[in-house]
Coordinates of C-alpha atoms in Angstrom, one line a residue:
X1 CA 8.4 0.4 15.8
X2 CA 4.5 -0.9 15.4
X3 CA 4.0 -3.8 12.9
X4 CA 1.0 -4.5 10.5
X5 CA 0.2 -6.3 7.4
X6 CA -1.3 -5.5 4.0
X7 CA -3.4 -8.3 2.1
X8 CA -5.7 -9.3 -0.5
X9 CA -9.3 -9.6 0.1
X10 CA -10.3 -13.0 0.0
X11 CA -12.6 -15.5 1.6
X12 CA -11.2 -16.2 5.3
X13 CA -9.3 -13.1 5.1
X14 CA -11.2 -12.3 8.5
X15 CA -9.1 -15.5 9.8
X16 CA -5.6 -13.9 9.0
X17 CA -7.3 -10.6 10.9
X18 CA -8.3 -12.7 13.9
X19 CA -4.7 -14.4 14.5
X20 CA -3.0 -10.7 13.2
X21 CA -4.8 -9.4 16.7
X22 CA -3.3 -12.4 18.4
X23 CA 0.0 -11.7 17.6
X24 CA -0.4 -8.1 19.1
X25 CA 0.3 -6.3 15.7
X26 CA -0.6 -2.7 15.3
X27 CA -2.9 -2.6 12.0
X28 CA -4.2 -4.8 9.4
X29 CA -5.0 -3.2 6.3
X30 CA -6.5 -4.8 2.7
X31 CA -5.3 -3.6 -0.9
X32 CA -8.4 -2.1 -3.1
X33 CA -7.5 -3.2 -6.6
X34 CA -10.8 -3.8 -8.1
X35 CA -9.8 -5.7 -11.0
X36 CA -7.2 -7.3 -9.3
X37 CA -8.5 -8.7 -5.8
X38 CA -11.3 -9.1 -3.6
X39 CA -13.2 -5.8 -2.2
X40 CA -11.7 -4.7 0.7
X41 CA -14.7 -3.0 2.3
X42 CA -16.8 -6.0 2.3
X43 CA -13.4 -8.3 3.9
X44 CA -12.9 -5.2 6.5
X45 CA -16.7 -5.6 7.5
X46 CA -16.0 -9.1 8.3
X47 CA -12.7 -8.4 9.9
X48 CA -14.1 -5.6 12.2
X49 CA -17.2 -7.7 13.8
X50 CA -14.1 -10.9 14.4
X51 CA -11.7 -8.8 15.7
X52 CA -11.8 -5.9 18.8
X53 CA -8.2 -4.3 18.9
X54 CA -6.2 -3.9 16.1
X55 CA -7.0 -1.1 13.6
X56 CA -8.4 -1.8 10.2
X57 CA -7.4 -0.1 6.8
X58 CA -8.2 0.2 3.0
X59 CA -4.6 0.4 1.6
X60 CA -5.5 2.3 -0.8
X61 CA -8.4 4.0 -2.2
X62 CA -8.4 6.4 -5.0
X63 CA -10.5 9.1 -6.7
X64 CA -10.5 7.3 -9.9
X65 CA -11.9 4.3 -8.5
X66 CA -15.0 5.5 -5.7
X67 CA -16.9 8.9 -5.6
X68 CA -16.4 10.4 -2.5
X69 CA -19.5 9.9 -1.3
X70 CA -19.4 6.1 -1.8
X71 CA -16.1 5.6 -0.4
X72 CA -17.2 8.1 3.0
X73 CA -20.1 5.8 3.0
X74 CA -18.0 2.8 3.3
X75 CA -15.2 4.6 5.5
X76 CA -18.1 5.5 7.9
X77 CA -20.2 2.4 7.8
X78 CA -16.8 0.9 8.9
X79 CA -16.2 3.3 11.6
X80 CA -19.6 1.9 13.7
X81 CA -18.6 -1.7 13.1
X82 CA -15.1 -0.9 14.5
X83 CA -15.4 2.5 16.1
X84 CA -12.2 4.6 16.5
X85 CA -10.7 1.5 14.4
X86 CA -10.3 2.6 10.6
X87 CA -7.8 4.0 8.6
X88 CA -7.9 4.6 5.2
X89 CA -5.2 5.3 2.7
X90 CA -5.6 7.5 -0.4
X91 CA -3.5 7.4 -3.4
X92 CA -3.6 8.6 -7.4
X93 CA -4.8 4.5 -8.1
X94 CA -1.7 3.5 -9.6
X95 CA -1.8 -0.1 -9.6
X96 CA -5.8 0.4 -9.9
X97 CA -5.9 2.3 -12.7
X98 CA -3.5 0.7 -14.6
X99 CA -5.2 -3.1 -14.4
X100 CA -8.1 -1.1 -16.0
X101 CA -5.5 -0.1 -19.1
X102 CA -6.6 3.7 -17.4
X103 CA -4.3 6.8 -16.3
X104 CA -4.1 6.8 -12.4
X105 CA -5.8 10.5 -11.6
X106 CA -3.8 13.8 -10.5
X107 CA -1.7 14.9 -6.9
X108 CA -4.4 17.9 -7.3
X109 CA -7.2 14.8 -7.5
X110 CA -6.4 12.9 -4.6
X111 CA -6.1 16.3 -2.6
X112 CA -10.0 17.1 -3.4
X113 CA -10.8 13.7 -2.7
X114 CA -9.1 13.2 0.6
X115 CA -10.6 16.7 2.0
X116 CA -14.0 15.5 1.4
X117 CA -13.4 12.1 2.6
X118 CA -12.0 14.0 5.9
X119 CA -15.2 16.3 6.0
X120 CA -18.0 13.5 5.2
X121 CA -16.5 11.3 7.4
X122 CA -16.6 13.5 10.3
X123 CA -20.0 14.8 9.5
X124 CA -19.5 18.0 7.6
X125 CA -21.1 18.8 4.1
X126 CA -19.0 19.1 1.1
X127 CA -19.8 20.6 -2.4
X128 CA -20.3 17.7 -4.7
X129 CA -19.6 18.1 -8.6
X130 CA -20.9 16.4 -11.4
X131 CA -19.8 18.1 -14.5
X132 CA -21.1 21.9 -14.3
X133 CA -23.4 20.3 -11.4
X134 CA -22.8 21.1 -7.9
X135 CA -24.8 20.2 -4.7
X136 CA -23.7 20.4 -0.8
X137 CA -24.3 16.8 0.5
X138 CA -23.9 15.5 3.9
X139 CA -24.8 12.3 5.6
X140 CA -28.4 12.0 6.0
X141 CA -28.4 8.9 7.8
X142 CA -25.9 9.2 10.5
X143 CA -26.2 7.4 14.3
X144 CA -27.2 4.1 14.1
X145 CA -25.8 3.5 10.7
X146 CA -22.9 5.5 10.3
X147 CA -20.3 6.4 12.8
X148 CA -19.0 10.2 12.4
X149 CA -18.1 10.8 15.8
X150 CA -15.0 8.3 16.5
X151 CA -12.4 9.8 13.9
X152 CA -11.0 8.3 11.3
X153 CA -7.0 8.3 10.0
X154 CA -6.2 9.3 7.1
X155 CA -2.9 8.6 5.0
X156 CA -1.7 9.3 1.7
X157 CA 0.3 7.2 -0.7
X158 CA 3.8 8.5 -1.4
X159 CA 6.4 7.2 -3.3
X160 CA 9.9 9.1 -3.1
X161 CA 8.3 12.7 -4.9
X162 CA 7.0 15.7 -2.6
X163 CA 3.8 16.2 -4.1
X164 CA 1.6 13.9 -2.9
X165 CA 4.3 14.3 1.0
X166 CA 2.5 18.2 0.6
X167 CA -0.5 17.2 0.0
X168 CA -0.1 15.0 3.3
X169 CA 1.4 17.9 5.0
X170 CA -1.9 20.1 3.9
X171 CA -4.3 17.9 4.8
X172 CA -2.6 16.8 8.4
X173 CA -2.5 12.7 7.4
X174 CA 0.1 10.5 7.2
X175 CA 1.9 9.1 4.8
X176 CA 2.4 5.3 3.6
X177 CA 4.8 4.2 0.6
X178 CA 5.3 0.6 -0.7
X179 CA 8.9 -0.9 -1.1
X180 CA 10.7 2.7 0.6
X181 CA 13.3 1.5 2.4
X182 CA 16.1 4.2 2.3
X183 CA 16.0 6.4 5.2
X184 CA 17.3 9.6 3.1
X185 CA 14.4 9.4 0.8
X186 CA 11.6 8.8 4.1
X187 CA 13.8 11.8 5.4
X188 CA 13.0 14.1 2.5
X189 CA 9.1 13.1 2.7
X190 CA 9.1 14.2 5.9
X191 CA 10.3 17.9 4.9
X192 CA 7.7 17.5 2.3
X193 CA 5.3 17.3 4.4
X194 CA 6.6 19.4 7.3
X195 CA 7.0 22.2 5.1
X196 CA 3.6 22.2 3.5
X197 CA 1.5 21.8 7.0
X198 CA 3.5 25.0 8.3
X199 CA 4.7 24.0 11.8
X200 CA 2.1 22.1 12.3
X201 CA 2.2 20.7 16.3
X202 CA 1.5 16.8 15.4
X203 CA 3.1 14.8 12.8
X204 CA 0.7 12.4 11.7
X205 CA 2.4 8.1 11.2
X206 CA 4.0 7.2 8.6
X207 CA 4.1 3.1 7.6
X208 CA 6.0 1.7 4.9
X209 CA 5.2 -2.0 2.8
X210 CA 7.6 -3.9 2.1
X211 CA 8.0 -7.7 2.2
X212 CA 10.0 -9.8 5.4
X213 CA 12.4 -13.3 5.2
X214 CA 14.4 -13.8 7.8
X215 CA 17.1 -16.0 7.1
X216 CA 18.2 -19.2 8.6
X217 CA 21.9 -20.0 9.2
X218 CA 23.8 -20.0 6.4
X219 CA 21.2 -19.6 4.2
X220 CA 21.7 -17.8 0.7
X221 CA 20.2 -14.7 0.7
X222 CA 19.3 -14.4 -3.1
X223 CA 18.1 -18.1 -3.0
X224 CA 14.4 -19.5 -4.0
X225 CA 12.9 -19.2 -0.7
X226 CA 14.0 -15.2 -0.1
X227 CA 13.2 -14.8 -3.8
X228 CA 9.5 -16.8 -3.4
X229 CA 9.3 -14.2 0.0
X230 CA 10.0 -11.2 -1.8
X231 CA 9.0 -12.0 -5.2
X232 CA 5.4 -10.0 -5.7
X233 CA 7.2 -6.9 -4.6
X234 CA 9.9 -7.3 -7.7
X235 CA 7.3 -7.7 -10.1
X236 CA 5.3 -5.2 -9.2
X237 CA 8.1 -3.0 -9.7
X238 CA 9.0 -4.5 -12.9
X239 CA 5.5 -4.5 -13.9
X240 CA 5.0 -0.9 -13.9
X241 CA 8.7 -0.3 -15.5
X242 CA 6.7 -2.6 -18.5
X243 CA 3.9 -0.8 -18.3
X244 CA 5.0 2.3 -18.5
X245 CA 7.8 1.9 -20.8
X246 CA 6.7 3.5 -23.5
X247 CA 6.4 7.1 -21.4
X248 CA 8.0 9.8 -21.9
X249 CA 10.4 10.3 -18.8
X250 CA 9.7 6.6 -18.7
X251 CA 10.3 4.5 -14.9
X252 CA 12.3 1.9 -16.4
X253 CA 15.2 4.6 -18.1
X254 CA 15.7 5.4 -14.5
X255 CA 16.9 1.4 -13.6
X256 CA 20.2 0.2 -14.5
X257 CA 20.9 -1.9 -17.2
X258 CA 20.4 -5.4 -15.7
X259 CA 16.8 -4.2 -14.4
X260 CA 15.7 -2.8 -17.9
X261 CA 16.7 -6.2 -19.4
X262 CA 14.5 -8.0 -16.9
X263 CA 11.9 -5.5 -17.9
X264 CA 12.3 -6.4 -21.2
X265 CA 12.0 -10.3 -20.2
X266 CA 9.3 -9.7 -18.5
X267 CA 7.2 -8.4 -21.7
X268 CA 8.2 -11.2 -23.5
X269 CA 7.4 -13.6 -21.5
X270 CA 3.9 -12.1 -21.0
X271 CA 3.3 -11.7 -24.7
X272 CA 2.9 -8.5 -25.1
X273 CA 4.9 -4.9 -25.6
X274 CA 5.4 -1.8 -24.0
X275 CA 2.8 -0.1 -26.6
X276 CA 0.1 -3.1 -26.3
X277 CA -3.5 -1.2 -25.4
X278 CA -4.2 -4.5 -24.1
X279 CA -1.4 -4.8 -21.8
X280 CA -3.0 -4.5 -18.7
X281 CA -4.5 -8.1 -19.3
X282 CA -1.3 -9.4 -19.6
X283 CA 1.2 -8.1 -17.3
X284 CA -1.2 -8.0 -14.2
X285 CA -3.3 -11.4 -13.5
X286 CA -1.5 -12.7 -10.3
X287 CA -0.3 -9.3 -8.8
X288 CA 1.0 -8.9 -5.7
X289 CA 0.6 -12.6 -5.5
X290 CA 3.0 -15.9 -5.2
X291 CA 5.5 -15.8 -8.2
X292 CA 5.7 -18.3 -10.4
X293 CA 9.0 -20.8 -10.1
X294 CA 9.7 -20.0 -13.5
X295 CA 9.7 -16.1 -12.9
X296 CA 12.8 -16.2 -10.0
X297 CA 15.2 -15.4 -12.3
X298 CA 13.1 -11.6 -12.9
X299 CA 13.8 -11.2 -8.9
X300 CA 16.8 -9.2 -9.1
X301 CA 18.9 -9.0 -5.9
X302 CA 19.5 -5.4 -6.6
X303 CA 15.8 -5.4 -6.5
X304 CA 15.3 -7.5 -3.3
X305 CA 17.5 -5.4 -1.5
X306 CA 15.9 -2.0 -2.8
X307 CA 12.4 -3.2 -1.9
X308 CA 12.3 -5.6 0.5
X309 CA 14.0 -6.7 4.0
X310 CA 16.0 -9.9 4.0
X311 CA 18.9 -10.7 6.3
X312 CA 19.7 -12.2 9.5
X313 CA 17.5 -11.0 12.8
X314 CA 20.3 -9.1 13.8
X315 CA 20.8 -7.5 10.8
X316 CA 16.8 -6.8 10.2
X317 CA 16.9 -5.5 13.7
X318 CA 19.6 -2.6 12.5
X319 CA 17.7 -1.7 9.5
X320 CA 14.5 -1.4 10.5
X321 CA 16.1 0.9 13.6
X322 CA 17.5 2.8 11.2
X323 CA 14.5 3.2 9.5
X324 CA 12.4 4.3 12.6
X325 CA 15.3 6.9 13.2
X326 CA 14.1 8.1 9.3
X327 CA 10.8 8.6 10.8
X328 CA 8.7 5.5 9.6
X329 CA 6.4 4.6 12.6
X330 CA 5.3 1.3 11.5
X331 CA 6.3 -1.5 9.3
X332 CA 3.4 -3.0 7.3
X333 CA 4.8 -6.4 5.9
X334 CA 2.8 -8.0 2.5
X335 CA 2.6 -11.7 2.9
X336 CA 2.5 -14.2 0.2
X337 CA 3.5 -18.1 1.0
X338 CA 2.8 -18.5 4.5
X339 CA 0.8 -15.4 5.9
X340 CA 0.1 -16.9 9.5
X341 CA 3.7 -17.9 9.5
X342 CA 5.1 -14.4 7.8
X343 CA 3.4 -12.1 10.5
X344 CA 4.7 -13.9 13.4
X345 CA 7.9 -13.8 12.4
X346 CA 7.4 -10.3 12.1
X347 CA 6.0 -10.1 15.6
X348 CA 9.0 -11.9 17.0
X349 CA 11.5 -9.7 15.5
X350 CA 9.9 -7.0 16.8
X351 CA 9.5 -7.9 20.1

């Protein structure tokens, strides 16, 4: 199986890039959560001109966050620093969307969105709409300042439902889901997808995030260090139980009890409720970053072994195999403490 890594954009983050290459992983992709993190087109322009081998992706853009134009214009700009180099997921803007207190947009969105990204970006026109305006557009500057020749990949965000797996299958990408780790649910993606591309010849990669501690001897599995490892993972699934709480069909009446009480925890310890408008502001400064000592006790181990891979190398070894026989092609690990130190353990255990 090929390993990558998913971080924040950040000053330096061309440095993790750099020694990512070193270590002979596969991809190195940056999170675009405007409100949350740094922008990941501008830390990809500095990672492409430091690095000259391992691919480079925005994990993961959304409709209700760029025009399609803009983000083709920042796909493409990418694609002649880094020719051949790019990948670029596409999602509804779930965590994006919700930071801004917003709705993340439709399956039936993201579909549009990623067929024009896929025709800009290799140089064909589109129909642009803007209300009951609509225009053909194309590149007009191409060559030296864009590159349309060298393709680009293109995955979509899934999560364990079929839509956006058909949408995948449709549009011939592949897919990428955060925190899947059963091999029956990757399993029933891929019939998603194979179904909706109609015997198509090629099935495009598909990379799961997830979060890596390997554990010394003897070492308690649950304990602060595997929790501190796999901690942003947890809460970002928590997170959007809180956030969302209030739903109908609501995420967090699908967890079990212990998991809607640390839910419930969690909104009271961020001061606010499941019907707050001004939520958001609460629950989300610090996502996907280091937890907090005083937050372990949210980092369920039903969680941690849901979302994340802890255990001995042996036993990592068997998982992740089993997951590659599930058809996942690449394991894209989010690092928190030590990144330097995270992605060369994952290199190792790979190897």
């Amino acid at each position: 199986m090929r390993a990558g890594v998913v971080v924040t954009a950040h000053p330096g983050v061309e440095d993790l890039a750099v020694r990512a290459e070193e270590l002979g992983l596969h991809s190195f992709w940056v999170n675009d959560s405007p409100m949350v993190h740094g922008d990941p087109f501008v830390a990809l322009g500095l990672c492409a001109k430091a690095t000259s081998r391992i691919r480079l992706g925005v994990g993961v853009t959304s409709p209700a966050l760029r025009s399609a134009p803009a983000a083709a214009s920042g796909l493409a700009s990418l694609n002649a620093l880094a020719p051949g180099r790019i990948s670029c997921g596409v999602g509804t803007g779930n965590t994006a969307r919700r930071t801004l207190g917003m709705r993340p947009a439709t399956a039936a969105a993201m579909e549009s969105f990623t067929a024009a990204l896929q025709d800009l970006c290799a140089g064909r026109s589109i129909e642009y709409r803007e209300g009951d305006r609509a225009r053909d557009v194309r590149f007009l500057h191409a060559g030296a300042h864009v590159n349309t020749d060298d393709p680009i990949e293109f995955v979509v965000a899934a999560l364990t439902g079929p839509k956006a797996a058909a949408v995948a299958g449709r549009r011939g990408t592949g897919l990428i889901s955060f925190g899947l780790l059963d091999p029956a649910a990757w399993r029933a993606l891929h019939d998603a997808r194979r179904h909706a591309a109609h015997g198509a010849p090629r099935e495009p990669a598909s990379y799961v995030v997830t979060a890596l501690h390997v554990l010394e001897e003897d070492e308690d599995p649950h304990g602060d260090a595997a929790r501190d490892a796999t901690g942003h993972l947890v809460l970002s699934l928590l997170t959007f139980a809180a956030d969302t709480a209030a739903d109908a069909a609501a995420f967090a009446e699908r967890l079990g009890p212990e998991e809607r009480e640390a839910v419930r925890r969690l909104l009271d310890r961020r001061g606010t409720t499941a019907t707050a408008p001004d939520r958001h502001t609460k629950l989300y400064p610090g996502y996907l970053g280091r937890i907090a000592p005083e937050d372990r006790d949210l980092i369920l181990p039903s969680l941690m072994n849901t979302l994340a891979l802890v255990g001995t190398r042996d036993d990592l070894r068997a998982r992740i195999a089993t997951l590659e026989r599930a058809g996942v092609d690449e394991l894209l690990i989010q690092p928190v403490i030590d990144p330097p130190a995270e992605m060369a353990r994952l290199a190792d255990l790979l190897t």
